[in-house]
Short mmCIF file of C-alpha atoms and ligand atoms in Angstrom, two decimals:
data_model
loop_
_atom_site.label_atom_id
_atom_site.label_comp_id
_atom_site.label_asym_id
_atom_site.label_seq_id
_atom_site.Cartn_x
_atom_site.Cartn_y
_atom_site.Cartn_z
CA UNK M 12 26.48 1.59 7.31
CA UNK M 13 28.25 -1.09 9.38
CA UNK M 14 25.52 -3.63 9.92
CA UNK M 15 25.44 -7.17 11.41
CA UNK M 16 22.75 -9.66 12.27
CA UNK M 17 22.84 -10.97 15.85
CA UNK M 18 21.02 -12.96 18.44
CA UNK M 19 20.61 -12.29 22.16
CA UNK M 20 19.36 -15.71 23.24
CA UNK M 21 20.07 -19.17 21.84
CA UNK M 22 16.45 -19.43 20.54
CA UNK M 23 17.25 -16.73 17.94
CA UNK M 24 20.48 -18.31 16.67
CA UNK M 25 19.15 -20.39 13.72
CA UNK M 26 16.97 -17.51 12.54
CA UNK M 27 19.84 -15.01 12.75
CA UNK M 28 22.13 -17.40 10.88
CA UNK M 29 19.56 -17.81 8.06
CA UNK M 30 18.87 -14.07 7.89
CA UNK M 31 22.65 -13.25 7.77
CA UNK M 32 23.11 -15.64 5.01
CA UNK M 33 20.26 -14.20 3.06
CA UNK M 34 21.40 -10.56 3.55
CA UNK M 35 25.08 -11.34 3.13
CA UNK M 36 25.91 -9.84 6.51
CA UNK M 37 28.17 -11.05 9.36
CA UNK M 38 26.32 -12.92 12.18
CA UNK M 39 27.29 -12.33 15.84
CA UNK M 40 26.26 -13.78 19.17
CA UNK M 41 25.20 -11.31 21.95
CA UNK M 42 26.69 -8.19 20.38
CA UNK M 43 27.83 -5.43 22.69
CA UNK M 44 25.23 -2.76 21.96
CA UNK M 45 26.95 -0.13 24.17
CA UNK M 46 29.85 0.04 21.81
CA UNK M 47 29.66 1.66 18.36
CA UNK M 48 32.48 -0.54 17.13
CA UNK M 49 32.64 -2.62 15.08
CA UNK M 50 28.86 -2.45 14.28
CA UNK M 51 27.01 0.84 13.99
CA UNK M 52 23.66 -1.02 13.74
CA UNK M 53 22.60 -4.63 14.53
CA UNK M 54 19.58 -6.52 13.36
CA UNK M 55 19.01 -8.46 16.57
CA UNK M 56 16.73 -11.29 17.39
CA UNK M 57 15.70 -10.45 20.89
CA UNK M 58 12.87 -11.63 23.17
CA UNK M 59 10.27 -9.92 21.15
CA UNK M 60 11.38 -10.90 17.65
CA UNK M 61 13.48 -8.94 15.28
CA UNK M 62 14.62 -5.35 15.81
CA UNK M 63 17.18 -2.85 14.38
CA UNK M 64 19.42 -1.61 17.23
CA UNK M 65 21.71 1.36 16.93
CA UNK M 66 24.80 0.87 18.95
CA UNK M 67 26.89 3.25 21.19
CA UNK M 68 26.57 4.67 24.68
CA UNK M 69 23.75 7.13 23.76
CA UNK M 70 21.89 4.73 21.52
CA UNK M 71 18.18 5.27 21.03
CA UNK M 72 15.69 2.40 21.48
CA UNK M 73 15.35 -0.26 18.90
CA UNK M 74 13.08 -0.01 15.85
CA UNK M 75 10.69 -2.95 14.98
CA UNK M 76 7.49 -3.65 13.11
CA UNK M 77 5.25 -4.11 16.06
CA UNK M 78 1.59 -4.78 15.54
CA UNK M 79 1.02 -6.24 18.94
CA UNK M 80 1.85 -3.50 21.40
CA UNK M 81 2.74 0.24 21.31
CA UNK M 82 1.41 2.90 19.14
CA UNK M 83 0.11 0.72 16.30
CA UNK M 84 -1.89 -1.53 18.54
CA UNK M 85 -3.25 1.47 20.46
CA UNK M 86 -4.41 3.06 17.22
CA UNK M 87 -6.13 -0.13 16.17
CA UNK M 88 -8.25 -0.05 19.35
CA UNK M 89 -8.86 3.59 19.73
CA UNK M 90 -7.83 5.15 16.41
CA UNK M 91 -11.09 6.60 15.15
CA UNK M 92 -12.02 4.09 12.42
CA UNK M 93 -13.15 5.51 9.06
CA UNK M 94 -12.95 8.99 10.47
CA UNK M 95 -9.10 8.90 10.32
CA UNK M 96 -7.47 11.13 7.75
CA UNK M 97 -5.83 8.13 6.10
CA UNK M 98 -9.22 6.46 5.67
CA UNK M 99 -10.82 9.53 4.14
CA UNK M 100 -7.77 9.92 1.83
CA UNK M 101 -8.28 6.36 0.67
CA UNK M 102 -12.04 6.83 0.20
CA UNK M 103 -12.94 4.27 2.85
CA UNK M 104 -16.59 4.62 3.85
CA UNK M 105 -19.66 2.55 4.10
CA UNK M 106 -19.54 -0.35 1.66
CA UNK M 107 -16.26 0.87 0.02
CA UNK M 108 -12.97 -0.94 0.84
CA UNK M 109 -10.58 -0.42 -2.10
CA UNK M 110 -7.99 -3.03 -2.88
CA UNK M 111 -4.59 -1.42 -2.11
CA UNK M 112 -0.99 -1.82 -3.22
CA UNK M 113 1.24 -0.05 -0.56
CA UNK M 114 4.37 0.40 -2.69
CA UNK M 115 6.50 1.87 0.11
CA UNK M 116 5.56 -0.54 2.96
CA UNK M 117 8.35 0.45 5.49
CA UNK M 118 7.39 -0.88 8.89
CA UNK M 119 3.85 -1.60 7.71
CA UNK M 120 2.02 0.82 10.04
CA UNK M 121 -0.13 2.55 7.46
CA UNK M 122 -0.86 -0.83 5.68
CA UNK M 123 -1.93 -2.24 9.07
CA UNK M 124 -4.36 0.61 9.66
CA UNK M 125 -5.79 0.11 6.19
CA UNK M 126 -6.14 -3.56 6.66
CA UNK M 127 -7.75 -2.97 10.08
CA UNK M 128 -10.34 -0.91 8.28
CA UNK M 129 -11.16 -3.85 6.01
CA UNK M 130 -8.97 -3.27 2.91
CA UNK M 131 -6.88 -5.98 1.27
CA UNK M 132 -3.33 -4.56 1.18
CA UNK M 133 -0.37 -5.90 -0.80
CA UNK M 134 2.77 -4.42 0.55
CA UNK M 135 5.97 -3.83 -1.43
CA UNK M 136 9.28 -3.04 0.25
CA UNK M 137 12.56 -2.87 -1.60
CA UNK M 138 15.08 -2.63 1.34
CA UNK M 139 16.00 -6.23 2.27
CA UNK M 140 16.58 -5.13 5.90
CA UNK M 141 13.23 -3.29 6.19
CA UNK M 142 11.54 -6.18 4.52
CA UNK M 143 13.09 -8.57 7.05
CA UNK M 144 11.81 -6.40 9.96
CA UNK M 145 8.37 -6.21 8.51
CA UNK M 146 8.19 -9.99 7.74
CA UNK M 147 9.33 -10.63 11.38
CA UNK M 148 6.67 -8.24 12.73
CA UNK M 149 3.94 -10.02 10.76
CA UNK M 150 5.17 -13.47 11.89
CA UNK M 151 5.10 -12.28 15.58
CA UNK M 152 1.57 -10.88 15.18
CA UNK M 153 0.19 -14.23 13.95
CA UNK M 154 0.20 -15.58 17.47
CA UNK M 155 -2.41 -12.95 18.53
CA UNK M 156 -5.92 -14.31 17.78
CA UNK M 157 -7.59 -10.89 17.50
CA UNK M 158 -5.19 -9.82 14.79
CA UNK M 159 -5.84 -12.87 12.65
CA UNK M 160 -8.59 -11.29 10.44
CA UNK M 161 -6.50 -8.14 9.80
CA UNK M 162 -3.28 -10.14 9.01
CA UNK M 163 -5.22 -12.25 6.50
CA UNK M 164 -5.79 -9.04 4.46
CA UNK M 165 -2.05 -8.27 4.44
CA UNK M 166 0.51 -9.74 2.04
CA UNK M 167 4.20 -8.78 1.70
CA UNK M 168 6.51 -8.94 -1.28
CA UNK M 169 10.19 -7.77 -1.56
CA UNK M 170 10.13 -5.75 -4.65
CA UNK M 171 10.78 -2.31 -6.05
CA UNK M 172 7.45 -0.50 -6.43
CA UNK M 173 8.40 1.12 -9.70
CA UNK M 174 9.17 -2.18 -11.49
CA UNK M 175 6.29 -4.00 -9.84
CA UNK M 176 3.75 -1.34 -10.86
CA UNK M 177 5.10 -1.01 -14.38
CA UNK M 178 4.74 -4.74 -14.87
CA UNK M 179 1.44 -5.17 -13.07
CA UNK M 180 -0.96 -7.27 -15.16
CA UNK M 181 -4.44 -5.83 -15.71
CA UNK M 182 -6.12 -8.47 -13.49
CA UNK M 183 -3.86 -7.57 -10.61
CA UNK M 184 -4.34 -3.76 -10.80
CA UNK M 185 -5.39 -2.43 -7.46
CA UNK M 186 -8.10 0.09 -6.93
CA UNK M 187 -5.62 2.27 -5.07
CA UNK M 188 -1.85 2.66 -4.87
CA UNK M 189 -0.54 4.19 -1.58
CA UNK M 190 2.81 5.85 -1.46
CA UNK M 191 4.87 7.22 1.53
CA UNK M 192 8.36 7.74 0.27
CA UNK M 193 11.04 8.98 2.69
CA UNK M 194 11.11 12.70 2.56
CA UNK M 195 14.08 14.84 3.75
CA UNK M 196 12.89 16.62 6.92
CA UNK M 197 13.90 20.25 6.63
CA UNK M 198 11.14 21.47 8.84
CA UNK M 199 12.86 21.95 12.25
CA UNK M 200 9.57 21.50 14.04
CA UNK M 201 9.01 18.06 12.52
CA UNK M 202 10.01 15.87 15.43
CA UNK M 203 11.64 12.74 14.10
CA UNK M 204 11.77 10.23 16.93
CA UNK M 205 15.33 9.32 17.72
CA UNK M 206 14.63 5.70 17.14
CA UNK M 207 13.53 6.49 13.55
CA UNK M 208 16.87 8.14 12.87
CA UNK M 209 18.42 4.62 12.71
CA UNK M 210 15.74 3.63 10.09
CA UNK M 211 16.42 6.85 8.12
CA UNK M 212 20.18 6.15 8.11
CA UNK M 213 19.53 2.69 6.79
CA UNK M 214 17.07 3.48 4.04
CA UNK M 215 18.36 6.90 2.98
CA UNK M 216 16.21 9.24 0.95
CA UNK M 217 13.88 7.99 -1.69
CA UNK M 218 15.07 10.01 -4.73
CA UNK M 219 12.96 8.24 -7.30
CA UNK M 220 9.63 9.16 -6.03
CA UNK M 221 8.56 11.00 -9.30
CA UNK M 222 9.11 7.72 -11.22
CA UNK M 223 7.25 5.81 -8.55
CA UNK M 224 4.26 8.22 -8.79
CA UNK M 225 4.21 7.91 -12.56
CA UNK M 226 4.13 4.14 -12.34
CA UNK M 227 1.45 4.29 -9.67
CA UNK M 228 -0.76 6.53 -11.76
CA UNK M 229 -0.53 3.99 -14.63
CA UNK M 230 -1.34 0.95 -12.40
CA UNK M 231 -4.04 2.26 -10.13
CA UNK M 232 -7.62 1.80 -11.31
CA UNK M 233 -9.19 4.59 -9.30
CA UNK M 234 -6.83 6.54 -7.05
CA UNK M 235 -3.25 7.19 -5.88
CA UNK M 236 -2.72 8.51 -2.35
CA UNK M 237 0.66 10.08 -1.35
CA UNK M 238 1.46 10.70 2.25
CA UNK M 239 3.75 13.79 2.69
CA UNK M 240 5.06 15.82 5.56
CA UNK M 241 2.54 18.67 6.00
CA UNK M 242 4.68 21.40 4.43
CA UNK M 243 6.49 19.21 1.84
CA UNK M 244 5.96 20.02 -1.77
CA UNK M 245 3.93 17.53 -3.78
CA UNK M 246 5.90 14.89 -5.79
CA UNK M 247 7.05 16.34 -9.08
CA UNK M 248 4.86 15.42 -11.96
CA UNK M 249 1.11 15.31 -12.17
CA UNK M 250 -0.59 17.69 -9.73
CA UNK M 251 -2.78 16.10 -7.06
CA UNK M 252 -6.57 16.53 -7.45
CA UNK M 253 -6.87 17.66 -3.85
CA UNK M 254 -5.16 17.27 -0.46
CA UNK M 255 -6.21 16.51 3.01
CA UNK M 256 -4.08 18.12 5.72
CA UNK M 257 -3.56 16.89 9.29
CA UNK M 258 -1.42 18.19 12.15
CA UNK M 259 1.98 16.80 10.82
CA UNK M 260 1.16 15.07 7.57
CA UNK M 261 -0.77 15.64 4.47
CA UNK M 262 -2.36 13.28 1.96
CA UNK M 263 -2.24 14.16 -1.78
CA UNK M 264 -4.98 12.46 -3.67
CA UNK M 265 -4.78 11.70 -7.35
CA UNK M 266 -8.31 10.80 -8.31
CA UNK M 267 -8.57 8.82 -11.56
CA UNK M 268 -11.99 7.20 -11.36
CA UNK M 269 -14.72 7.01 -8.67
CA UNK M 270 -14.15 4.26 -6.12
CA UNK M 271 -16.95 1.84 -5.38
CA UNK M 272 -17.22 -0.37 -8.43
CA UNK M 273 -17.63 -4.16 -7.93
CA UNK M 274 -13.81 -4.48 -7.49
CA UNK M 275 -13.59 -2.08 -4.55
CA UNK M 276 -16.77 -2.96 -2.56
CA UNK M 277 -16.64 -5.47 0.28
C1 SAM E 330 8.66 6.41 5.04
S1 SAM E 330 8.83 4.69 4.87
C2 SAM E 330 7.18 4.08 4.75
C3 SAM E 330 6.51 3.99 6.11
C4 SAM E 330 5.26 3.25 6.07
N1 SAM E 330 4.19 4.07 5.42
C5 SAM E 330 4.74 2.84 7.46
O1 SAM E 330 3.57 3.13 7.80
O2 SAM E 330 5.51 2.24 8.19
C6 SAM E 330 9.38 4.47 3.23
C7 SAM E 330 9.72 3.06 2.86
O3 SAM E 330 9.48 2.87 1.45
C8 SAM E 330 10.49 2.13 0.93
N2 SAM E 330 10.53 2.45 -0.49
C9 SAM E 330 10.75 3.68 -1.08
N3 SAM E 330 10.77 3.64 -2.38
C10 SAM E 330 10.39 2.31 -2.65
C11 SAM E 330 10.12 1.67 -3.94
N4 SAM E 330 10.30 2.31 -5.10
N5 SAM E 330 9.78 0.33 -3.85
C12 SAM E 330 9.67 -0.28 -2.70
N6 SAM E 330 9.85 0.26 -1.51
C13 SAM E 330 10.26 1.59 -1.52
C14 SAM E 330 11.74 2.47 1.72
O4 SAM E 330 12.68 1.47 1.62
C15 SAM E 330 11.21 2.71 3.10
O5 SAM E 330 11.20 1.48 3.80
#
């Protein structure tokens, strides 16, 4: 993937230069997004922060970690609280707020929902580009007072979940490990938003999910939750204890111990 870092307005220049240096990528001023040459994708500092732009005449919209507006913000306000499938999968109910390691953080949408519901969530992301998008999204959200409490519950680390979980010391073991690895979409009905294609191209397929699950099962005190496409097979290895199925996704739950001990209560 031919990727560059860029800035649209002078304000973003210093940040773009620092990020380009960090990622070892070229840095360009006001890149021409309508042309697919020489960059197929640009990590661009625009008016709203940092976003991944595909280039070319028929390019889809940009991808960013956005906790302030759009779908994630809407879900925070009107999303159905502890009745949501993800909340039920994670055992969130009155008095129970498990500590969570989200070992496949991505753009942080699931982690944000879990933190909104009151859970402490430590996010791990191994892709340096996705990590940069997520870090920028969190930074942008800090300026919004009503998000402060939720953001305080979210921490981010650039790390491979497998290694992190394998090395996790006992005192840092979370109640729950949450996984949502990239799954190849063979189901033609599964609508992948055009914007997300750029994200998929960047990250590729997560082929080490069985190893990640095995590490998660060792590190979690009480439960591992895996998000899958509804019809996707479970991750190879230990069978889930049970599953919760929604319209497009499914949660496979690996129950190890009851949630609700001193560690997991608020
Ligand atoms: C489908 S996305 C996760 C989306 C996320 N749940 C959300 O709500 O935005 C999968 C992400 O997990 C990351 N990932 C996959 N395997 C990983 C691992 N072993 N360690 C850390 N990150 C991983 C990928 O780089 C990708 O960004």
